Coordinates of C-alpha atoms and ligand atoms in Angstrom, one line a residue:
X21 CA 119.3 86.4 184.7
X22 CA 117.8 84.0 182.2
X23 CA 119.6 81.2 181.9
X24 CA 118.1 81.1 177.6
X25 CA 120.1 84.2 177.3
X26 CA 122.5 83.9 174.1
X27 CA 121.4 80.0 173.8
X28 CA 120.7 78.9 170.2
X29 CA 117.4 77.0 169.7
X30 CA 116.7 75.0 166.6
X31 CA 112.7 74.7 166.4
X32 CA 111.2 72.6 164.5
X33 CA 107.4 72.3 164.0
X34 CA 105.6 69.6 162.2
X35 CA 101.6 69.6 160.5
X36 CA 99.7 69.7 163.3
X37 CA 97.1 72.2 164.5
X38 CA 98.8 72.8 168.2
X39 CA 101.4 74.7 165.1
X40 CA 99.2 77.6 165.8
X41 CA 100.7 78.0 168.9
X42 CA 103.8 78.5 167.6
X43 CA 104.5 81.8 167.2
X44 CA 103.6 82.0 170.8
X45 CA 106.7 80.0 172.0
X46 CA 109.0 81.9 169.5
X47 CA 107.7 85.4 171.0
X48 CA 108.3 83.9 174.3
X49 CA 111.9 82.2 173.6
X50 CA 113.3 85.3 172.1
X51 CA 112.0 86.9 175.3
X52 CA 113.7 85.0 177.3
X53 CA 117.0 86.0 175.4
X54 CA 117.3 83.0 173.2
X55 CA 118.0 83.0 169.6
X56 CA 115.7 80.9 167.8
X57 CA 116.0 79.5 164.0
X58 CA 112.5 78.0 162.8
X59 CA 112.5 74.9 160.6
X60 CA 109.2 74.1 159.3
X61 CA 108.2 71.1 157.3
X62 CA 105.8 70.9 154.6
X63 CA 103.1 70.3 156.4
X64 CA 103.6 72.8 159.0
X65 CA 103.2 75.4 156.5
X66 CA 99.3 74.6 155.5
X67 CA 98.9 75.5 159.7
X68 CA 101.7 78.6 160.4
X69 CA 103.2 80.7 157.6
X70 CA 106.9 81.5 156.9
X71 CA 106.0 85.3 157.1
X72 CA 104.4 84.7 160.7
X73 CA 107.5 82.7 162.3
X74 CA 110.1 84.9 160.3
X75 CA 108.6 87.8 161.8
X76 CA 108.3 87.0 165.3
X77 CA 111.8 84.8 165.4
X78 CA 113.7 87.9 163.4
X79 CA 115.2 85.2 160.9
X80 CA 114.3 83.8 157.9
X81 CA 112.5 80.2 158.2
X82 CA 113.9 76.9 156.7
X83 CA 111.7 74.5 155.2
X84 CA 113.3 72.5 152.7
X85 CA 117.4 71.0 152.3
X86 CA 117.1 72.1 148.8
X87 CA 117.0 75.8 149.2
X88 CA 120.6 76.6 147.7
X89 CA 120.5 80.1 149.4
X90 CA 119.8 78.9 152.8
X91 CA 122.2 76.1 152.3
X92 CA 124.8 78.2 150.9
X93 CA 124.5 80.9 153.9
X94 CA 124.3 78.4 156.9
X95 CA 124.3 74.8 155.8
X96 CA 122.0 72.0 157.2
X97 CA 125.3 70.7 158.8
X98 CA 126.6 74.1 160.2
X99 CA 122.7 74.2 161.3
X100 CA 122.9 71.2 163.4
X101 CA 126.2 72.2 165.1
X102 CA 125.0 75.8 165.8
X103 CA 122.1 74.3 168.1
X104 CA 122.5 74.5 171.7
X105 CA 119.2 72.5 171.1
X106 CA 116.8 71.3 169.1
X107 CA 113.4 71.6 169.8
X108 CA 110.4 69.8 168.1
X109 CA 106.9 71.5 169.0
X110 CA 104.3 70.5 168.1
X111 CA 105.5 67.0 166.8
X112 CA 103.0 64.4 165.0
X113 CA 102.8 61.1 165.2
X114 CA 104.5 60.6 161.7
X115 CA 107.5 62.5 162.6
X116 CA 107.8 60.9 166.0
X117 CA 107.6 58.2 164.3
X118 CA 110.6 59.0 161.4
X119 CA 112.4 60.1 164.4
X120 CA 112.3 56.6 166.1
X121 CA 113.8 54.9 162.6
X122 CA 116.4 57.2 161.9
X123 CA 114.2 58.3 158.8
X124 CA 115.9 61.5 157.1
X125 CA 113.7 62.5 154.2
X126 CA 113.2 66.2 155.0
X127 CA 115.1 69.3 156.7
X128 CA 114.0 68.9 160.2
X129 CA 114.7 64.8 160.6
X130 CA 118.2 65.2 158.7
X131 CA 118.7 67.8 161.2
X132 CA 117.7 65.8 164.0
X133 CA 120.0 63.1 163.2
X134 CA 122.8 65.7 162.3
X135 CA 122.6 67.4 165.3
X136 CA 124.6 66.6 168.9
X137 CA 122.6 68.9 170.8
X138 CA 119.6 67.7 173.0
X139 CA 116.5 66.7 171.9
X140 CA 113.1 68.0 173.2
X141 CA 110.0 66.5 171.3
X142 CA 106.4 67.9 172.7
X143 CA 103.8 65.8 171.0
X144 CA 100.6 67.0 169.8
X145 CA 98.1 64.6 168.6
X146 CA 93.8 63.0 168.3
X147 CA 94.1 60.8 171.8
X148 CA 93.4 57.9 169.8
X149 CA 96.9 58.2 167.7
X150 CA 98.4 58.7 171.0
X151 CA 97.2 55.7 173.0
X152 CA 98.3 53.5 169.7
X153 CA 101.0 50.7 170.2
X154 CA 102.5 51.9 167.2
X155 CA 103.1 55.3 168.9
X156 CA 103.8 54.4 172.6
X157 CA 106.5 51.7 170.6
X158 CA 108.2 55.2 169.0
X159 CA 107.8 57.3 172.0
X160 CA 109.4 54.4 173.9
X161 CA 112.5 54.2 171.4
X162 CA 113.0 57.8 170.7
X163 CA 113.3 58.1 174.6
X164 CA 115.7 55.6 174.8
X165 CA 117.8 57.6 172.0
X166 CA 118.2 60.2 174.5
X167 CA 115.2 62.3 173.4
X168 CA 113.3 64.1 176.5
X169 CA 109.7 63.9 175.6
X170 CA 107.4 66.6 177.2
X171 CA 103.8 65.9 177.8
X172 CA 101.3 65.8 176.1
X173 CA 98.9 67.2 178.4
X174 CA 95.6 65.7 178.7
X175 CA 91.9 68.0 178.0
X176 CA 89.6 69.3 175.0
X177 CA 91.3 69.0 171.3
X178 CA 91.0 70.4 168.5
X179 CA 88.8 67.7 166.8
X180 CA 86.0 67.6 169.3
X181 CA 87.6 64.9 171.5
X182 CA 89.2 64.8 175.0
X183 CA 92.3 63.4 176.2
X184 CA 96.2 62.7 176.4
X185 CA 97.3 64.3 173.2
X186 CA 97.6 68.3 173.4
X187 CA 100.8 70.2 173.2
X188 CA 101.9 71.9 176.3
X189 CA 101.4 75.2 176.3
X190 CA 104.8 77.6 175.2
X191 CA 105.5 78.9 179.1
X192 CA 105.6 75.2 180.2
X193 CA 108.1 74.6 177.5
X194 CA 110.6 77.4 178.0
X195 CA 110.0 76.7 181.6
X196 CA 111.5 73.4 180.7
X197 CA 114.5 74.7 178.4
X198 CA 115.1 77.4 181.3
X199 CA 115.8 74.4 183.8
X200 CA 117.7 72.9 181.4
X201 CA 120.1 75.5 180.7
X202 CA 120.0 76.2 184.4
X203 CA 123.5 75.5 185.5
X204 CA 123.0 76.0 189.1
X205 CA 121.2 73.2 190.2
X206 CA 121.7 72.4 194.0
X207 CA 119.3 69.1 193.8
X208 CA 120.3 67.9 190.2
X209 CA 119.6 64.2 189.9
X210 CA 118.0 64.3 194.2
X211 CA 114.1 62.5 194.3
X212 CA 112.2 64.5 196.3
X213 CA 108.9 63.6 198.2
X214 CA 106.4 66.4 198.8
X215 CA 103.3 66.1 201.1
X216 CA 101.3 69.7 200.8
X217 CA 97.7 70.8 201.6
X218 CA 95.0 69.6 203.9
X219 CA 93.6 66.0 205.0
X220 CA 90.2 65.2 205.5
X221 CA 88.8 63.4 208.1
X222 CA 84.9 62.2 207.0
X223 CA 82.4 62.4 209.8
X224 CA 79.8 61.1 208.0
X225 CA 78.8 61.2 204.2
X226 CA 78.2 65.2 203.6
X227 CA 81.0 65.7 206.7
X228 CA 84.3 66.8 207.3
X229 CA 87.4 67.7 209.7
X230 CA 90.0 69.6 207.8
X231 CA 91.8 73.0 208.1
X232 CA 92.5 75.9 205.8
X233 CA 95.8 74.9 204.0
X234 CA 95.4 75.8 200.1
X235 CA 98.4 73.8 199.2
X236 CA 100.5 76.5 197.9
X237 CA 103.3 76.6 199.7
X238 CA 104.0 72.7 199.4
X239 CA 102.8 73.1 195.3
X240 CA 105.8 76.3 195.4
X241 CA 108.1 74.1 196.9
X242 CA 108.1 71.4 194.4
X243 CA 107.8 73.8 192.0
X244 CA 111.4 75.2 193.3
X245 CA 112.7 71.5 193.5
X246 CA 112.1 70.8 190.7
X247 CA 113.6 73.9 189.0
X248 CA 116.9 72.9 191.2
X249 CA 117.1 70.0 189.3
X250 CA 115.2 67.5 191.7
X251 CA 112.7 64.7 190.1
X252 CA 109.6 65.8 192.6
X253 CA 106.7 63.7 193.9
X254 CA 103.9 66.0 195.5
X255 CA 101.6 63.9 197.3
X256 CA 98.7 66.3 198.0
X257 CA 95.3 66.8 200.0
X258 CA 92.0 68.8 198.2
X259 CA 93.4 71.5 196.6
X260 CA 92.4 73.8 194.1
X261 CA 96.2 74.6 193.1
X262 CA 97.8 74.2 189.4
X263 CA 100.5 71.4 189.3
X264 CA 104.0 72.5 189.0
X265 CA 105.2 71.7 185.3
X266 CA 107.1 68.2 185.5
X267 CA 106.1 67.3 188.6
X268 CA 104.3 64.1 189.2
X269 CA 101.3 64.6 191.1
X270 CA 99.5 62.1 193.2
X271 CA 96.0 63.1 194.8
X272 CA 94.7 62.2 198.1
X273 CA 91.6 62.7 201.2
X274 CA 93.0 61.4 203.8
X275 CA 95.9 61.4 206.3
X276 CA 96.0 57.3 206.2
X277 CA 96.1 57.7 202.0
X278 CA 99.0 60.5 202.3
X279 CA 100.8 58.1 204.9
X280 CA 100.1 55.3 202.0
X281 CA 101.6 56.6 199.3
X282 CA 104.0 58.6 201.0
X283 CA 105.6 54.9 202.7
X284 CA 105.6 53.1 199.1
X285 CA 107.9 55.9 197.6
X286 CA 110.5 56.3 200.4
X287 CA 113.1 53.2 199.0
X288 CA 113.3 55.7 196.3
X289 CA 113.6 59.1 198.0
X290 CA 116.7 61.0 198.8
X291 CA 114.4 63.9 200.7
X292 CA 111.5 64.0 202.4
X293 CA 109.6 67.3 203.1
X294 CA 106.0 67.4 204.9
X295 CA 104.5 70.5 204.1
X296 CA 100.9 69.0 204.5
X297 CA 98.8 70.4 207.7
X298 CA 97.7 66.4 208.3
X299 CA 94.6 66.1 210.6
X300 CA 96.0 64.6 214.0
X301 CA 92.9 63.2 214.8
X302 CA 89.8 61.7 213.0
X303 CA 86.6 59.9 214.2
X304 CA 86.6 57.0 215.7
X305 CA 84.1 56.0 213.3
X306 CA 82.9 57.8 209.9
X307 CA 78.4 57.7 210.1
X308 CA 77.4 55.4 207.3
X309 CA 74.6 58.0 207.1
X310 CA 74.4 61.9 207.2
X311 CA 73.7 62.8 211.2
X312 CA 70.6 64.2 212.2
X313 CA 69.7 66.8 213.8
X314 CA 68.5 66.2 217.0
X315 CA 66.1 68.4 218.0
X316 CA 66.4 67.3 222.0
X317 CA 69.9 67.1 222.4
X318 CA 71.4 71.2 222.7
X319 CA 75.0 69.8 222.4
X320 CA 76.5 66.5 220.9
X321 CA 80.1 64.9 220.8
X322 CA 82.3 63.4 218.6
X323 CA 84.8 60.8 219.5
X324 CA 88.5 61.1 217.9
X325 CA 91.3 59.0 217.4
X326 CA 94.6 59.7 216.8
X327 CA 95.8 59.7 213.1
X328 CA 99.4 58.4 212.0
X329 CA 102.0 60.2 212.3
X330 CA 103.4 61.1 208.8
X331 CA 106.7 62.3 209.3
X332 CA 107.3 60.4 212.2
X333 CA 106.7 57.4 210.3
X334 CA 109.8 58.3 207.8
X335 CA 112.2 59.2 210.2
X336 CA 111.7 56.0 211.7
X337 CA 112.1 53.9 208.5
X338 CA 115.2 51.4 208.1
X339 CA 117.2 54.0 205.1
X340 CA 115.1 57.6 206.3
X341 CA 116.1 60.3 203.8
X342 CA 116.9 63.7 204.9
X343 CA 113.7 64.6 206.6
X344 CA 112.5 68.2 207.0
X345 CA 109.4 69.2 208.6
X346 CA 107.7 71.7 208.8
X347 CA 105.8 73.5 212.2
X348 CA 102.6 75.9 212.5
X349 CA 102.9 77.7 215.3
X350 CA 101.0 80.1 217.1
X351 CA 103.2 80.8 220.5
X352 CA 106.1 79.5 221.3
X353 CA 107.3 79.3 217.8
X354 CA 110.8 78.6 218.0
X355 CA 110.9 77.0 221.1
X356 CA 108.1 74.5 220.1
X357 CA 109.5 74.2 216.8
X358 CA 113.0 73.1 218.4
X359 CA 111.1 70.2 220.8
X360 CA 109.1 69.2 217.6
X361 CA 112.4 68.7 215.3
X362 CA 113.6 66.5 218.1
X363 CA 110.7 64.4 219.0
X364 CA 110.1 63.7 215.3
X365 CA 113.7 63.3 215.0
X366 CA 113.6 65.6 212.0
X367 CA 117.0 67.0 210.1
X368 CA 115.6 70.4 209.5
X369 CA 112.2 72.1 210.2
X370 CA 110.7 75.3 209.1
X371 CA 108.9 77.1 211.1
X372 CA 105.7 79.5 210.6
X373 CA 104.1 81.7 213.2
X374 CA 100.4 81.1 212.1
X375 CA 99.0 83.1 214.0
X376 CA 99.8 86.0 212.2
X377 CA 96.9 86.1 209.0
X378 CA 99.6 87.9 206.2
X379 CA 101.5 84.1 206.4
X380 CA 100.8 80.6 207.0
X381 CA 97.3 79.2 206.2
X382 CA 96.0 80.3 202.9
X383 CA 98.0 83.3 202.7
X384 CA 100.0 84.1 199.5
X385 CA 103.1 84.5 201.2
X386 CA 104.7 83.2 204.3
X387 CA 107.6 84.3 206.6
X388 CA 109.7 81.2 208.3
X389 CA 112.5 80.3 210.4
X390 CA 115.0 77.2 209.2
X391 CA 116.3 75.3 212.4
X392 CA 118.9 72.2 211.8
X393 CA 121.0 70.8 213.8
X394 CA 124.2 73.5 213.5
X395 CA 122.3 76.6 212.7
X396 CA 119.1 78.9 212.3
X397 CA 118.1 81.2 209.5
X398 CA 115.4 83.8 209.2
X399 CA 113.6 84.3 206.0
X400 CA 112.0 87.5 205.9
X401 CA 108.2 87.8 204.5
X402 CA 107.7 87.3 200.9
X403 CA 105.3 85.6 198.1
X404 CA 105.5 82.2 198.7
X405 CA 107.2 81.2 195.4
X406 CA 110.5 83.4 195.9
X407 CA 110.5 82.3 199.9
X408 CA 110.1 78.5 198.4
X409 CA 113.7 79.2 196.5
X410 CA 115.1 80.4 199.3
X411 CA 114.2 77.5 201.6
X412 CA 115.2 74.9 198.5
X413 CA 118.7 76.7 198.5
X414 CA 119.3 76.4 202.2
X415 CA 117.9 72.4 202.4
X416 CA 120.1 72.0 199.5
X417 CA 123.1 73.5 201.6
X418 CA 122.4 71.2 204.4
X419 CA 122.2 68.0 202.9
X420 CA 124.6 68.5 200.6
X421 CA 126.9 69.2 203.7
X422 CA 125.9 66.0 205.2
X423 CA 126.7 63.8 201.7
X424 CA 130.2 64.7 202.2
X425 CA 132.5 62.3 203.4
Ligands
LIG515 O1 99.0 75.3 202.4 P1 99.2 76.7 202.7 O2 97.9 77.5 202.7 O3 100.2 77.4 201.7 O4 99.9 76.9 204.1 C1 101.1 76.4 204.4 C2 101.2 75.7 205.8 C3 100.9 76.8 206.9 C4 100.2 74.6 205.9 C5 102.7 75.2 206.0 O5 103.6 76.3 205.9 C6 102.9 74.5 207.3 O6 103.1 75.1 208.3 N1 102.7 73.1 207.3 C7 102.7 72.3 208.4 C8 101.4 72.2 209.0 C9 101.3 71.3 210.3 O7 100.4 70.4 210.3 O8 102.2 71.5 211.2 P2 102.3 70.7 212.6 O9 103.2 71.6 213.4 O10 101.0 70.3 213.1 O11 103.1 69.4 212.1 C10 104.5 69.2 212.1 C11 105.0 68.4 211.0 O12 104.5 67.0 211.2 C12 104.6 68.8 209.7 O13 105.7 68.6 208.8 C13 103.4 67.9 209.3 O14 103.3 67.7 207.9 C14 103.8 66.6 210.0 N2 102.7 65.8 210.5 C15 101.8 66.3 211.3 C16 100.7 65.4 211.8 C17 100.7 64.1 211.3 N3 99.7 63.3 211.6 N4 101.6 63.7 210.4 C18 102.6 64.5 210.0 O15 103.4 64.1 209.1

């Protein structure tokens, strides 16, 4: 069940092209059961008509404080107290910037300062406006007012320039307001590490040793941590797989730069989960040049050295957090899994039998075992995103077992 379902949302939209986009988000808030009055200021309405947004929210719009109908029906104050949030999308610069002064000159900043309900501001603006002092100083203060700023995203805008500026798109926004409104939240306030994907080893400049992990059931897992209400790190290999909305990404090639970046955000971390296929072994040496071709020599060798061990590396830290791991198997799966979960000294490890081509590797949905210490569980086959809420729930269970005293 949606958790927007009977929940009141204020929006407001300011004068900024991303307002085309606006009827979108109504459509898709009111489809998500939420009841949605739009405020529009002045300058919104040379970008998105009242007709448009009163049609799609099923209400009449409010633009202006002085509209003694509207006041006299549901005033400004009565508006602010019906919000179970107020929403600002897109928001310029200049109200961002009336915001951060506790400026009230029109409807939708009296409202924001009227209002008790959270604040959600998703800026929309030229790159340049956004990499300003002026605006990172605003953004900075309305933040420490207790706004929660989402985005902007980063790509092509609107007046022929690219970069951090554009609005995020409406199902990243309710996807945020869903979480919000989410009251079950096993990992609320929990930092959680994520390593997904491949390494890759170089061999020479044009070569590689890798494997066929696509990322997507580490990228569904933080996606599902982060929806239980865990701030999520997902420190990936080369993958072609879309980042989970409000999950902070960091890229990488190579086991050594996972192991890197993994080790500098541990002091921080309250659970650790290795999804990545990490190459055990690389060459000894990477060829400075591409390798020819001998014509002479039939066969050739390569010589390998053992890679770090990742997750071995955390548990053996001075503070390890909760530690699950996870095991691709292709005999033996249990039973190896077991020995793995103790020789990496692990709190819980998943286990997937890879040898079977519907799951695992590149596959869009997976089938796994849970082991920890005081039980098993069995999830049956199913798309990797459902199976990755599932597995959140039960790691959830676990350490949130253990936390008690
Ligand atoms: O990415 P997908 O296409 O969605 O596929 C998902 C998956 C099959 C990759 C995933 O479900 C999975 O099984 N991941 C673990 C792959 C693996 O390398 O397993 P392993 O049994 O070799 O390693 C055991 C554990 O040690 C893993 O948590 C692994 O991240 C970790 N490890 C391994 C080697 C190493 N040098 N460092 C590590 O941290």
């Amino acid at each position: 069940m949606s958790a927007l379902i009977g929940k009141n949302i204020l929006l407001g939209i300011t004068g900024g092209i991303a307002a085309y986009k606006a009827p979108t988000l109504v459509r898709q808030l009111r489809a998500a059961g939420a009841n949605v009055q739009v405020v529009l200021t002045e300058s919104a309405q040379k970008f998105v008509t009242t007709t448009t947004l009163q049609a799609v929210s099923g209400v009449a719009v409010r633009v202006s404080i002085w509209d003694e109908a509207a006041e006299s029906a549901m005033g400004h104050i009565e508006l602010a107290r019906w919000a179970d949030c107020l929403l600002i999308a897109p928001a310029t610069a200049n109200n961002i910037s009336k915001l951060a002064n506790g400026i009230a000159d029109d409807l939708l900043t009296t409202l924001a300062l009227a209002t008790q309900a959270p604040i959600f501001i998703v800026p929309a603006m030229n790159q340049q406006m956004w990499s300003k002092p002026a605006t990172a100083r605003n953004i900075q203060q309305i933040k420490s007012d207790g706004a929660i700023v989402l985005g902007p995203a980063s790509g092509s805008q609107a007046c022929g320039e690219t970069g951090l500026g554009r609005m995020l798109e409406p199902e990243q926004i309710v996807d945020t307001l869903l979480v919000h409104f989410t009251t079950n939240q096993a990992l609320k306030g929990q930092r959680v590490v994520i390593t997904a994907g491949p390494t890759r080893e170089a061999i020479d400049p044009v070569r590689f040793i890798s494997n066929h992990s696509s990322g997507r059931q580490g990228f569904a897992l933080a996606d599902a941590a982060r929806k239980a209400g865990a701030e999520v790190c997902l420190i990936c290999g080369p993958v072609n797989v879309e980042t989970p909305n409000q999950v902070e990404r960091i890229n990488v090639v190579t086991a050594q730069q996972m192991l890197n970046e993994v080790m500098s955000r541990l002091e921080n971390c309250d659970i650790f989960i290795g999804v990545a296929a990490v190459a055990d072994y690389k060459p000894e040496s990477i060829a400075t040049q591409k390798i020819k071709k001998c014509p002479e020599n039939k066969n050739t060798s390569l010589n390998l050295v053992e890679n770090p061990d990742i997750i071995k590396s955390v548990t053996q830290c001075t503070r390890p957090p909760f530690t699950v791991g996870f095991a691709a198997e292709t005999e033996n799966a249990l039973e190896n899994a077991r020995a793995k979960k103790q020789r990496k000294n692990l709190d819980l490890i998943i286990v997937n039998d890879v040898s079977d081509i519907r799951i695992g590797f590149d596959s869009t949905e997976n089938e796994v075992t849970l082991i920890w210490d005081s039980g098993e569980q069995l999830l049956k086959r199913a798309p990797k995103n459902e199976i990755s809420q599932s597995i959140i729930n039960s790691i959830a269970d676990v350490f949130n077992s253990l936390q008690k005293p």
